[in-house]
XYZ file of C-alpha atoms in Angstrom:
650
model
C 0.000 0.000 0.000
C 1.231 3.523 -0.757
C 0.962 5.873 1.614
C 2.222 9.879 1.621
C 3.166 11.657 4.879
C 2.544 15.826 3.726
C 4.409 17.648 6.394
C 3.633 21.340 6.557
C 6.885 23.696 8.144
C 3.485 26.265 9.107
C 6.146 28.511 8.604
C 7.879 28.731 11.868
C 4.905 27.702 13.746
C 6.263 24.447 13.604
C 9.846 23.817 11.733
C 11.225 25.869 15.240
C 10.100 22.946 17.385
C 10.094 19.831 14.655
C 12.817 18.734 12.619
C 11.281 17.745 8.895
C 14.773 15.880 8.178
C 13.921 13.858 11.281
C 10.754 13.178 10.138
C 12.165 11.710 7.058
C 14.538 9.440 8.387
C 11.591 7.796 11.234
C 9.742 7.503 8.093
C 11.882 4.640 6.760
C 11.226 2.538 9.279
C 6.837 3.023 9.200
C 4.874 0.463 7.627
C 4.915 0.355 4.259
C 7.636 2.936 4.164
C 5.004 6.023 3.200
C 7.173 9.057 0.827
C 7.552 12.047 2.766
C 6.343 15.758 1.215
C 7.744 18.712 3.235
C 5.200 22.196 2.695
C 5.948 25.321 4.218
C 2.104 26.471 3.908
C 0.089 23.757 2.672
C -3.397 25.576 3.593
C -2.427 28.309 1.356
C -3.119 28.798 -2.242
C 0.111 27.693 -3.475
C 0.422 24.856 -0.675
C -2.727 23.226 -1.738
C -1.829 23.821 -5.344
C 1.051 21.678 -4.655
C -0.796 18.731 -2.582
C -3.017 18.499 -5.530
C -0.471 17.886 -8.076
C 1.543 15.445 -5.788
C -1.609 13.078 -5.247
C -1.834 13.520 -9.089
C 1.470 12.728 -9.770
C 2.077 10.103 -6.565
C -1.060 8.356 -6.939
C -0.930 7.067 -2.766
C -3.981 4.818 -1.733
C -3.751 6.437 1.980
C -2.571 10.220 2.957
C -1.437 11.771 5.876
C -1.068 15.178 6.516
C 0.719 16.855 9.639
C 0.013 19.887 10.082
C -1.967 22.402 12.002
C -5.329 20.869 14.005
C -8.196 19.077 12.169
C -11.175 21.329 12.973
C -9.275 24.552 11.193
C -7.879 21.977 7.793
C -9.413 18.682 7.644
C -12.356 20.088 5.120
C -9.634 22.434 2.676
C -7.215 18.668 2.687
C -10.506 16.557 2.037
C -11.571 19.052 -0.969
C -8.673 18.954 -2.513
C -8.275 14.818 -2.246
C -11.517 15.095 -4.408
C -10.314 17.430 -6.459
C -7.166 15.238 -7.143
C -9.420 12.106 -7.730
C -9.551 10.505 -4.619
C -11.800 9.410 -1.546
C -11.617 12.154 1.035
C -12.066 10.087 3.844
C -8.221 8.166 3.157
C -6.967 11.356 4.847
C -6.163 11.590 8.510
C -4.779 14.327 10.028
C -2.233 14.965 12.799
C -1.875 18.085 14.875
C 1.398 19.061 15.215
C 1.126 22.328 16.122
C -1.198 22.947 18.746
C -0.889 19.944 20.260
C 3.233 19.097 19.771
C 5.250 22.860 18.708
C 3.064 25.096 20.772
C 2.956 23.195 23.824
C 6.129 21.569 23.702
C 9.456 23.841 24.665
C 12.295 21.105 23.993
C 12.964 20.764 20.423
C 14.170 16.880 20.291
C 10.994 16.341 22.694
C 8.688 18.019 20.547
C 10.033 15.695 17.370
C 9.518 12.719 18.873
C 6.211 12.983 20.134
C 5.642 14.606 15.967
C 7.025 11.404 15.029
C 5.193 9.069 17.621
C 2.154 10.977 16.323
C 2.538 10.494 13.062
C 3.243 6.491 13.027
C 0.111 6.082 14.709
C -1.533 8.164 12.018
C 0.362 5.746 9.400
C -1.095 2.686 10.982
C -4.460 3.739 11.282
C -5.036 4.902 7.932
C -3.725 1.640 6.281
C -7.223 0.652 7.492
C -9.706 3.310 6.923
C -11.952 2.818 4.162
C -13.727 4.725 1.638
C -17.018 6.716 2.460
C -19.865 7.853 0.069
C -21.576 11.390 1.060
C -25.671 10.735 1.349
C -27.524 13.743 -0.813
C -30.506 14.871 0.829
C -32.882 17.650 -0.479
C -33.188 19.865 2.873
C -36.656 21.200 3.925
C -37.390 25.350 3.663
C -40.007 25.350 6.275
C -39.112 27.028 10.337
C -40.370 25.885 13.437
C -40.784 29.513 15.674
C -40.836 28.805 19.644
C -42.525 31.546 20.791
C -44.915 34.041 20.051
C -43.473 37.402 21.297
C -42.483 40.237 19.291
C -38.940 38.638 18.080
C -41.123 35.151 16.994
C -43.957 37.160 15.683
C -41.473 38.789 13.687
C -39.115 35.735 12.360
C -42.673 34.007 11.583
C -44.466 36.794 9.730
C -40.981 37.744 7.662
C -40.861 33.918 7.273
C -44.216 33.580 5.887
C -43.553 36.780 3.426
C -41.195 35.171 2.247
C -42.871 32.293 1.152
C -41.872 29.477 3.826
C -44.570 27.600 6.032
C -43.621 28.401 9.162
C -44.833 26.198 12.561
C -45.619 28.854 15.566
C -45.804 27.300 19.062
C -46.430 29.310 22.044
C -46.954 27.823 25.233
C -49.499 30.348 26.607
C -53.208 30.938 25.396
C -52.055 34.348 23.543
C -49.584 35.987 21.113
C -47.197 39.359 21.953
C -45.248 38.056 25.165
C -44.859 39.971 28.077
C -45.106 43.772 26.255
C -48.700 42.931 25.259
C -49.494 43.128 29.025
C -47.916 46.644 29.271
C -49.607 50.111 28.386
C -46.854 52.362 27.264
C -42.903 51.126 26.446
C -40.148 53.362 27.573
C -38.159 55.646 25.394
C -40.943 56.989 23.737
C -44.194 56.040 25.474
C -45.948 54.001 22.801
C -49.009 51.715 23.613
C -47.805 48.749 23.892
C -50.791 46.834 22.586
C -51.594 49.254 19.920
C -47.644 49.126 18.558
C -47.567 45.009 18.766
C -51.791 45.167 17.227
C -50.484 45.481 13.185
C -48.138 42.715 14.091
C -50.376 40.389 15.354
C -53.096 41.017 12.901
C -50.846 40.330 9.451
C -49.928 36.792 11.953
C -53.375 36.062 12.520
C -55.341 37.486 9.276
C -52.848 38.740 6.696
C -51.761 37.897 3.239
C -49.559 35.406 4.920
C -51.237 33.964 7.612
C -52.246 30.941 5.652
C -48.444 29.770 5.485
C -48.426 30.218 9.631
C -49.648 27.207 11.336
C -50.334 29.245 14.965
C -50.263 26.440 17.906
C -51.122 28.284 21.037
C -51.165 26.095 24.447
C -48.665 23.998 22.914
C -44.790 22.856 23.328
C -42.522 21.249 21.947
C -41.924 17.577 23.418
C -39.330 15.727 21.038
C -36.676 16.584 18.054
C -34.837 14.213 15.743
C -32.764 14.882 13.068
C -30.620 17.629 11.746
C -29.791 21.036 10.129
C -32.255 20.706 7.046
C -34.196 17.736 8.107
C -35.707 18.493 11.590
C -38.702 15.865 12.700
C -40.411 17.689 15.607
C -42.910 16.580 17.932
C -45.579 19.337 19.752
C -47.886 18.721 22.512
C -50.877 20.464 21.606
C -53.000 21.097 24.798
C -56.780 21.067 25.006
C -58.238 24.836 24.692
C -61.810 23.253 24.811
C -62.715 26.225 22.357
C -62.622 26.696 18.315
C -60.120 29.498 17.386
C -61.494 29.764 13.947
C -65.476 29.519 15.246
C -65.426 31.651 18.371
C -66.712 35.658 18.223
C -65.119 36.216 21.253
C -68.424 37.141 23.091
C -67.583 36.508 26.255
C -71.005 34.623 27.073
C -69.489 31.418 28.354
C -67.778 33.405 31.181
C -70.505 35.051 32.065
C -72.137 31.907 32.874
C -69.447 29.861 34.558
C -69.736 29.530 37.996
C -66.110 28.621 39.145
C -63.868 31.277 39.596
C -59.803 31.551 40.606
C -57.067 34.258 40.469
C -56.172 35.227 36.973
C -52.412 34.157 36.678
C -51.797 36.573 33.541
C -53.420 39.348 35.703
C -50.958 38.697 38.300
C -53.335 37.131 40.305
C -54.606 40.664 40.880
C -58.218 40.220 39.639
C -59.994 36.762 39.307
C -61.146 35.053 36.570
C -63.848 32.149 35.314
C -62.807 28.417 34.856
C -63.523 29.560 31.038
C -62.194 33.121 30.397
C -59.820 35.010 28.853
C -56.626 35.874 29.543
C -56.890 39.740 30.029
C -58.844 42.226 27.951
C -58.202 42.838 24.735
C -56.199 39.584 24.619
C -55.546 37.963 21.218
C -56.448 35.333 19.840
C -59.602 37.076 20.957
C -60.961 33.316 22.583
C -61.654 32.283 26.013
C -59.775 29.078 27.350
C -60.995 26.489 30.006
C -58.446 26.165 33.057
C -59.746 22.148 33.607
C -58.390 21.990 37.337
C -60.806 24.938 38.245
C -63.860 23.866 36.318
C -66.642 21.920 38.463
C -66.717 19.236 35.735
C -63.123 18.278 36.967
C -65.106 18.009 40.542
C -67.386 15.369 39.475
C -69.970 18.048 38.376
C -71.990 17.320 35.133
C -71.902 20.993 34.328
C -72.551 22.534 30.767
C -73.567 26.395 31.603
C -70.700 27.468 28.956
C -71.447 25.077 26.119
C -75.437 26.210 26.889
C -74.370 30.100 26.687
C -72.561 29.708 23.238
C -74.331 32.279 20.870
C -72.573 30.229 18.312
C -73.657 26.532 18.471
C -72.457 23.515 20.701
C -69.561 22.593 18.482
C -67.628 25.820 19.421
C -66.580 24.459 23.209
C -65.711 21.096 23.280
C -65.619 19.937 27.074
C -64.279 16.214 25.483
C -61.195 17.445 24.059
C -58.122 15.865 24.576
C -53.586 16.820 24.379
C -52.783 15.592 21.273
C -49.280 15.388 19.897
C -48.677 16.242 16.220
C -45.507 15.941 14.063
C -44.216 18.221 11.389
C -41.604 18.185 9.380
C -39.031 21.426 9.393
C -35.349 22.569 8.078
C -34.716 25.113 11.139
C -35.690 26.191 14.784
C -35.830 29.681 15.802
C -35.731 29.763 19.965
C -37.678 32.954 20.530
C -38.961 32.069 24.537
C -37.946 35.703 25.756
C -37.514 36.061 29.176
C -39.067 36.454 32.719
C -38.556 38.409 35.799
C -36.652 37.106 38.883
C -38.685 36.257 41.886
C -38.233 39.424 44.428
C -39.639 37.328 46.957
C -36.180 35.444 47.232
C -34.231 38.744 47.736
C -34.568 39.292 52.066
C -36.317 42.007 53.357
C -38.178 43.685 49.851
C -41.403 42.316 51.573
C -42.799 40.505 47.968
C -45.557 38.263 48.938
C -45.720 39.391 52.486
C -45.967 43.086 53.062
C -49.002 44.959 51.086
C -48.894 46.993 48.007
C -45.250 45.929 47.689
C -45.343 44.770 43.310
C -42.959 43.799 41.304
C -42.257 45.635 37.610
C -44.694 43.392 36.345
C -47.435 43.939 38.729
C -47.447 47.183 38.563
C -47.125 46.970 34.665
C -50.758 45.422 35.087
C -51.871 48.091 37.688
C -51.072 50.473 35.259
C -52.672 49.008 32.533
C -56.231 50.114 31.320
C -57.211 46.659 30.732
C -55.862 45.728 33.991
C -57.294 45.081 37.882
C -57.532 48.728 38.537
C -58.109 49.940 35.082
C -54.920 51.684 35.052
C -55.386 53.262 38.254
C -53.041 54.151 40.722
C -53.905 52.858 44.192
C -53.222 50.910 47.219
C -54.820 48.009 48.720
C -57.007 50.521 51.147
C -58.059 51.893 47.621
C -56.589 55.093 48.132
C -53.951 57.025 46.020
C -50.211 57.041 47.284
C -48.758 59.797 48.789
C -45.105 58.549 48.346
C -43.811 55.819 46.149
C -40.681 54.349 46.578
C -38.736 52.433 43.704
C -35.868 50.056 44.188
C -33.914 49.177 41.841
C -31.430 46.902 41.005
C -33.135 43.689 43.120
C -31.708 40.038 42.164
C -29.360 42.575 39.954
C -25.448 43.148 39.938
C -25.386 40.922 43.268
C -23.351 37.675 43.114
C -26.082 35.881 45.545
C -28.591 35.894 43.227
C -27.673 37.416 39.584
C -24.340 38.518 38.981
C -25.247 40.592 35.543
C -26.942 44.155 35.187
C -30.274 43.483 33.236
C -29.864 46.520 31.177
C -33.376 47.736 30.553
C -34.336 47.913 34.456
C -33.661 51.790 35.087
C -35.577 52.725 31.576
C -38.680 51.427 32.581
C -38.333 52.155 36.530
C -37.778 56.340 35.374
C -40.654 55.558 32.906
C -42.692 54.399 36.066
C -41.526 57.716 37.313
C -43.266 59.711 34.852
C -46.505 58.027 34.842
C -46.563 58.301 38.297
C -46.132 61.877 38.288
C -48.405 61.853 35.190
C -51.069 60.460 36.997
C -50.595 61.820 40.369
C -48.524 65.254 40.343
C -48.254 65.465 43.822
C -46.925 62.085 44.880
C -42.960 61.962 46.408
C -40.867 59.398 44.428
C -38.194 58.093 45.423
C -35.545 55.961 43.599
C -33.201 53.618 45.548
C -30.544 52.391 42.884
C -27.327 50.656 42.791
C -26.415 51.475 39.293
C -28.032 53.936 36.437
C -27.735 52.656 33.175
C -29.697 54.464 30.269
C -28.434 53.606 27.021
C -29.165 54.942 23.507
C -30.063 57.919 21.922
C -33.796 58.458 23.238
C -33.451 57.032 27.057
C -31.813 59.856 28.285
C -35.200 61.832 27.722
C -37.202 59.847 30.798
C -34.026 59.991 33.190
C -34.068 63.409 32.678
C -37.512 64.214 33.243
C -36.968 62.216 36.635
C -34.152 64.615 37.662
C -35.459 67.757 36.953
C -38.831 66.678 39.118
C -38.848 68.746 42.222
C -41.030 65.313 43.330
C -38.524 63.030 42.466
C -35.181 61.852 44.439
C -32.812 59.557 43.811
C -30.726 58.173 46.372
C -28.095 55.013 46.032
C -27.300 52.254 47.624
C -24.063 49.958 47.951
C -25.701 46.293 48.042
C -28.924 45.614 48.703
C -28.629 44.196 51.867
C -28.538 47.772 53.096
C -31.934 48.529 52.396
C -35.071 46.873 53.929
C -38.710 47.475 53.711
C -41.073 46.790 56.613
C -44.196 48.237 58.211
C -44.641 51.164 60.077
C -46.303 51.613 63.882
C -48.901 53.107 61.507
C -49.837 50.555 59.268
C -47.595 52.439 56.402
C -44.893 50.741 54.394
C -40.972 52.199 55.054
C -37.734 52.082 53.332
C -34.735 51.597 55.735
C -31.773 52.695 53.723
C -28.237 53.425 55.679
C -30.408 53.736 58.887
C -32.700 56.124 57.548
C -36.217 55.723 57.569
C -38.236 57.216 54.649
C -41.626 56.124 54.501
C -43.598 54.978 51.247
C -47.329 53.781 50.052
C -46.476 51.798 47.881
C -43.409 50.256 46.724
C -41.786 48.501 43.183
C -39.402 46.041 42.595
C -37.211 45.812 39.538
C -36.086 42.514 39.387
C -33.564 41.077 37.251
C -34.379 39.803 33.679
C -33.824 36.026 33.335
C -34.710 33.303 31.504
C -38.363 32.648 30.742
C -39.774 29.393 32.470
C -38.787 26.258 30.499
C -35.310 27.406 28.937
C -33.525 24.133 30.899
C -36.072 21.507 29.513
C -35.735 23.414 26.164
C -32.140 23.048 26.203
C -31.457 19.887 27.172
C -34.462 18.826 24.412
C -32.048 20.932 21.538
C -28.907 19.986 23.275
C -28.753 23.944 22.846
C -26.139 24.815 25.748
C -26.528 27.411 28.159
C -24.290 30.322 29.673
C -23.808 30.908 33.274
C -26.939 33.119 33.557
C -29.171 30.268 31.877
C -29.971 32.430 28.771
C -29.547 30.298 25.530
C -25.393 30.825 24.504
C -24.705 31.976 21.016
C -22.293 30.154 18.813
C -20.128 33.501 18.996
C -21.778 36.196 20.739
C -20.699 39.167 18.721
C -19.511 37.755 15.825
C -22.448 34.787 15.129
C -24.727 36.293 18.057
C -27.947 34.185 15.746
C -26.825 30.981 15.721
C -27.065 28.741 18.983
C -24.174 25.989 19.318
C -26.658 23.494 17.200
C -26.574 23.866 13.647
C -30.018 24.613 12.542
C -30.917 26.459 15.482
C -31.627 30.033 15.603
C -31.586 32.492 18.611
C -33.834 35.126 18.760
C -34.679 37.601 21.236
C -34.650 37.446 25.133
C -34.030 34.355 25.179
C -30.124 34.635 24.482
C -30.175 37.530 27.404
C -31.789 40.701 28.483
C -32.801 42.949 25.645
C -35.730 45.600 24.658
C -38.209 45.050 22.233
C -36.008 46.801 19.253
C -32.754 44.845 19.846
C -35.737 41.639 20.086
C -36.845 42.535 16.567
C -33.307 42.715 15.313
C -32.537 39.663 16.741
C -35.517 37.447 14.913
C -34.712 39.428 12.087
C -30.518 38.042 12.270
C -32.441 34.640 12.920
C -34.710 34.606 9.728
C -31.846 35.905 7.630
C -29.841 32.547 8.518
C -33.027 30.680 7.899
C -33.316 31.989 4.391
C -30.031 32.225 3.423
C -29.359 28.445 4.483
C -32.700 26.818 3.626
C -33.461 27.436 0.126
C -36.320 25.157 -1.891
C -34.464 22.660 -3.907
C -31.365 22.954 -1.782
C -29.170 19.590 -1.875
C -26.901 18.762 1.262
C -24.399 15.971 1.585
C -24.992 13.612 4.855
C -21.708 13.114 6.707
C -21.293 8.944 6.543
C -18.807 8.660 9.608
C -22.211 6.865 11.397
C -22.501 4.117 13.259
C -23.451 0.608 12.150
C -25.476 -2.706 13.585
C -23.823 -5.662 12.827
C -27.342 -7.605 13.043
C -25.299 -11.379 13.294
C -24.079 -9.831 17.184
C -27.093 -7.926 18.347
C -29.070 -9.722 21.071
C -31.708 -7.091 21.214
C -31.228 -5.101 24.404
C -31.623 -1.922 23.185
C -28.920 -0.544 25.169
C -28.415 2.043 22.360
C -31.582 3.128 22.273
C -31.489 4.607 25.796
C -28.217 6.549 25.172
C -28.459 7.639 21.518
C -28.858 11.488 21.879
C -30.115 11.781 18.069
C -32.967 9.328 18.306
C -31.034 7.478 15.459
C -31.898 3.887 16.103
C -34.975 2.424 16.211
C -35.671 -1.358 17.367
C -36.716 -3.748 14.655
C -39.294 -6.127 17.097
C -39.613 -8.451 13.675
C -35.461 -9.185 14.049
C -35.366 -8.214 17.248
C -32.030 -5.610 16.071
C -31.738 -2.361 16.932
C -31.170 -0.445 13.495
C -29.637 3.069 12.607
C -30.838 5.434 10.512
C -27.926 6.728 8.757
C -29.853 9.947 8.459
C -29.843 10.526 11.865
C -26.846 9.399 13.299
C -23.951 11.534 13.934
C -20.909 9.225 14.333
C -20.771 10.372 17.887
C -20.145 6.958 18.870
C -22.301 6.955 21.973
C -23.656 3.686 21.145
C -20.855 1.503 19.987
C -19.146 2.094 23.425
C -22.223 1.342 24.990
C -23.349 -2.027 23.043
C -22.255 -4.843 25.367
C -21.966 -7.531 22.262
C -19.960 -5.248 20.311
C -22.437 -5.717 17.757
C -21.823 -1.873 16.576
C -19.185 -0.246 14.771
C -18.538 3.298 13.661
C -17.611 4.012 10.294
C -14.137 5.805 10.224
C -13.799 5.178 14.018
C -13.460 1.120 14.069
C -11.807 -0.590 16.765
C -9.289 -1.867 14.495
C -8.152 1.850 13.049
C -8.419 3.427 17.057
C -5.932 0.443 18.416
C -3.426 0.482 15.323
C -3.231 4.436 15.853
C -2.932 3.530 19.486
C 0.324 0.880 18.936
C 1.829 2.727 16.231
C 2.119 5.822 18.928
C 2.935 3.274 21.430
C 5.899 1.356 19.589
């Protein structure tokens, strides 16, 4: 068998630590005595030039190249194999730079461990085999988790541009968290009315037909890859017809179980069949089935009887259903939530009155909300002082170590509806930190300074302040010992990760950063792309952001989509997969339980496990797992990893 060694000098990069002439000489004495072709720069145009016309010329059944390490080369050496006529996968590579020259300060040291590195290359490639590429046409259409601004976005611009696109959303309603809001800081804007166009083109536009909305829903399983996703969604029961229901409102009127409206922050209740909040859309009730009397054992039908509409628009027998589709990409666009304040001591969340969080009061001041935008306290009447604390589960290594960002914009845009609303009311900011970005934010934190009302006072950590009732009933800020007293008081709780983002992740094998947002494959360079191929950040979910930088983000995401997914696109299936040898198997399904692709299926007719070639991705998971031995991994056998192993050995 002839074999070539290509040894590449990398300039100094390596001839400094690793003689060539050395190299040479061990050669003689490697199996089959492989010809030895020193490079200075083989990656470069001229370098690969040259390899080309030597596997021309040479005509060796097996290469070898030493050079630099595999994940920066191995693809520019296996092109130009193919371009020289031969089987890309009779190339193995040794690093003998980052692994040998650069780590390795004695010169004769760092050419025998070259050498002993490259023998062990020899032996295993005397063994490797040729592998055929799989073509497979890849599929256009985009899953979209999430149905806040950045996935309405990705899904409508998805749609426009002629892909089907699959929206889940795990709550009853599209638009997120900002839906819930009246106005968003810089500028004020309604909220509801901004996000309304939005959600209309998603729901009734040109496009909607190519946007398959799944509301109530998750996603439960994944196989496949980058082109070829097969995804499994949990559709939960609604027990009412999105495409039949007016939105009336009769069936609530005539339910007679009630409980505390969770999307209201349990600040108003609601019927076992309601809505989420006012003005919610899609504009359809849902039935909570834990708080309906029928879950009680009661035969009760007062909804289905109040339908203006006929009995088939609320189905009390509906069931979770799973469905599969069929998709090329995943956008992750989950957004984010707020950190409980209730595990920061001594802010009083949960246990001293008309203490909210950003998000309670967001509802408070909301028209559509408990107090229909109204300003009061739990006695009903209006606050004479309000104090806001910022900063809380923020900057603070016990709970998040990280400044949200967008915290102080919306606590000085508090500020000026307060003062909006109620010009004579003392505010009072505690903060740790001030951080108003951007070219418009300035305008609120101004506002808040120059109001003879307003003060702003800071703090070191937040263990020096403490809120706490009064001999008189009222609410007081301790802060450095002093003791300011306040009506009513709001949290600003760090931005994390919305609920689910760890079940999520370990479902995508999508890794996570220290804060649990969703890590980007380079996160200024590639901040779009997760650390999966085929699957798309956008949003929140990849860390704090406002809704512009959200709609930029599912913007990035949708550009990758259609840039990478194109109908009629071909893409070549890697074939280093693994293989049942169906003679050993004894049916155990061992592999099964530890394939992380969901490659191999069990045959109950054999009783084999099989792999679907399509699937598997020659991690070789399985084949160290199988106790028969019965699999084998093509490019990785046992046979080519022990020869390697001797020949670095001998």
């Amino acid at each position: 068998m002839k074999i070539g060694i290509y040894f590449c000098n990398c300039g100094s990069n390596i001839a400094d630590k690793i003689s060539s002439a050395a190299v040479i000489e061990a050669a003689r004495s490697f199996p089959d005595q492989p010809f030895v072709n020193i490079l200075d720069f083989i990656c470069s145009e001229d370098g690969r030039l040259r390899f080309e016309e030597s596997l021309k010329s040479e005509q060796p059944d097996r290469v070898v190249v030493a050079a630099c390490s595999p994940r920066d080369h191995e693809a520019t050496f296996r092109r130009c194999m193919t371009a020289a006529g031969m089987n890309p996968y009779l190339l193995q590579m040794v690093n003998i730079r980052e692994q040998v020259a650069w780590v390795t300060e004695d010169p004769q040291v760092a050419t025998d461990k070259a050498i002993r590195a490259i023998r062990g290359a020899v032996g295993r490639v005397r063994l490797q085999q040729p592998l055929e590429r799989k073509q497979l046409e890849v599929c256009p259409d985009a899953l979209v988790i999430g149905a806040g601004p950045a996935g309405m976005k990705a899904a409508l611009s998805l749609a426009e541009a002629g892909r089907s696109v699959v929206l889940v959303e795990r709550t009853p309603f599209i638009g997120g968290l900002p839906v819930r809001f009246e106005e968003l800081f810089p500028a004020l804007e309604c909220a509801p009315c901004m996000l309304e166009p939005l959600m209309g083109d998603l729901l009734h536009g040109d496009c909607a037909g190519r946007i398959e909305l799944m509301t109530m829903a998750e996603l439960v399983e994944v196989t496949g890859f980058y082109g070829n996703f097969i995804a499994k969604i949990r559709q939960k029961p609604r027990q009412v017809s999105l495409h039949d229901c007016i939105g009336c409102g009769e069936c609530a009127a005539a339910c007679p179980a009630t409980t505390m409206n969770g999307f209201n922050s349990s600040a108003s209740e609601r019927k076992a069949i309601d809505f989420a909040f006012a003005g919610v859309l899609p504009n359809a009730p849902f039935l909570l089935e834990g708080v309906c009397v029928r879950s009680k054992g009661e035969d009760c039908r007062a909804c289905k009887d109040a339908c203006p509409m006929g009995a088939d628009v609320i189905n009390l027998e509906e069931v979770e259903t799973v469905v599969e589709r069929r998709i090329g990409s995943i956008i992750l666009a989950t957004g984010a939530g707020l950190y409980d304040a209730a595990h920061v001591p001594g802010m009083g969340l949960g246990s001293l009155p008309d203490v909210y969080d950003a998000l309670q009061f967001e509802r408070m001041l909301s028209s559509t909300g408990p107090t229909s935008g109204e300003i009061m306290t739990a006695n009903g009447s209006a606050p004479a002082s309000v104090a806001i604390i910022h900063c809380v589960g923020s900057l603070d290594e016990d709970h998040n170590p990280y400044c949200s960002g967008i915290c102080c914009q919306y606590a000085f845009k508090f500020n000026h509806l307060i003062s909006a609303k109620l010009p004579d009311t003392i505010i009072t900011h505690y903060h740790r930190e001030l951080t108003v970005p951007g070219k418009e934010a300035h305008t609120l934190f101004q506002q808040a300074v120059q109001n003879t009302n307003t003060c702003l006072k800071r703090y070191e950590r937040i263990t020096d302040l403490a809120v706490s009732l009064a001999d008189d009933g009222r609410l007081q800020v301790s802060a450095h010992g002093e003791l300011e007293p306040a009506d009513l008081v709001i949290l600003c709780p760090a931005v994390i990760p919305a609920a689910g983002a760890d079940s999520l992740s370990a479902l995508l094998d999508v890794s996570r950063d220290s804060s649990g947002f969703f890590r980007e494959l380079h996160g200024r360079l590639d901040a779009a792309q997760s650390t999966i191929k085929g699957v798309y950040l956008a949003g929140a979910c990849q860390g704090p952001m406002d809704i512009q930088k959200a709609m930029l983000a599912g913007m990035a995401s949708v550009g990758h989509t259609l840039a990478g997914l194109q109908p009629g696109r071909i893409i070549e299936i890697e074939p280093i997969t693994a293989e049942v040898d169906e003679t050993r198997c004894a049916g155990c399904r061992l592999c099964i339980s530890v394939c992380p692709y969901h490659a191999i299926t069990f045959d109950t007719e054999q009783n084999r496990s099989r792999v679907n070639a399509v699937l598997c991705h020659g991690c070789g998971t399985c084949v160290t797992a199988c106790p028969a031995g019965a699999i084998n991994g093509h490019h990785f056998t046992n046979a080519q990893i022990m020869a390697e192993i001797e020949g670095v050995l001998k």
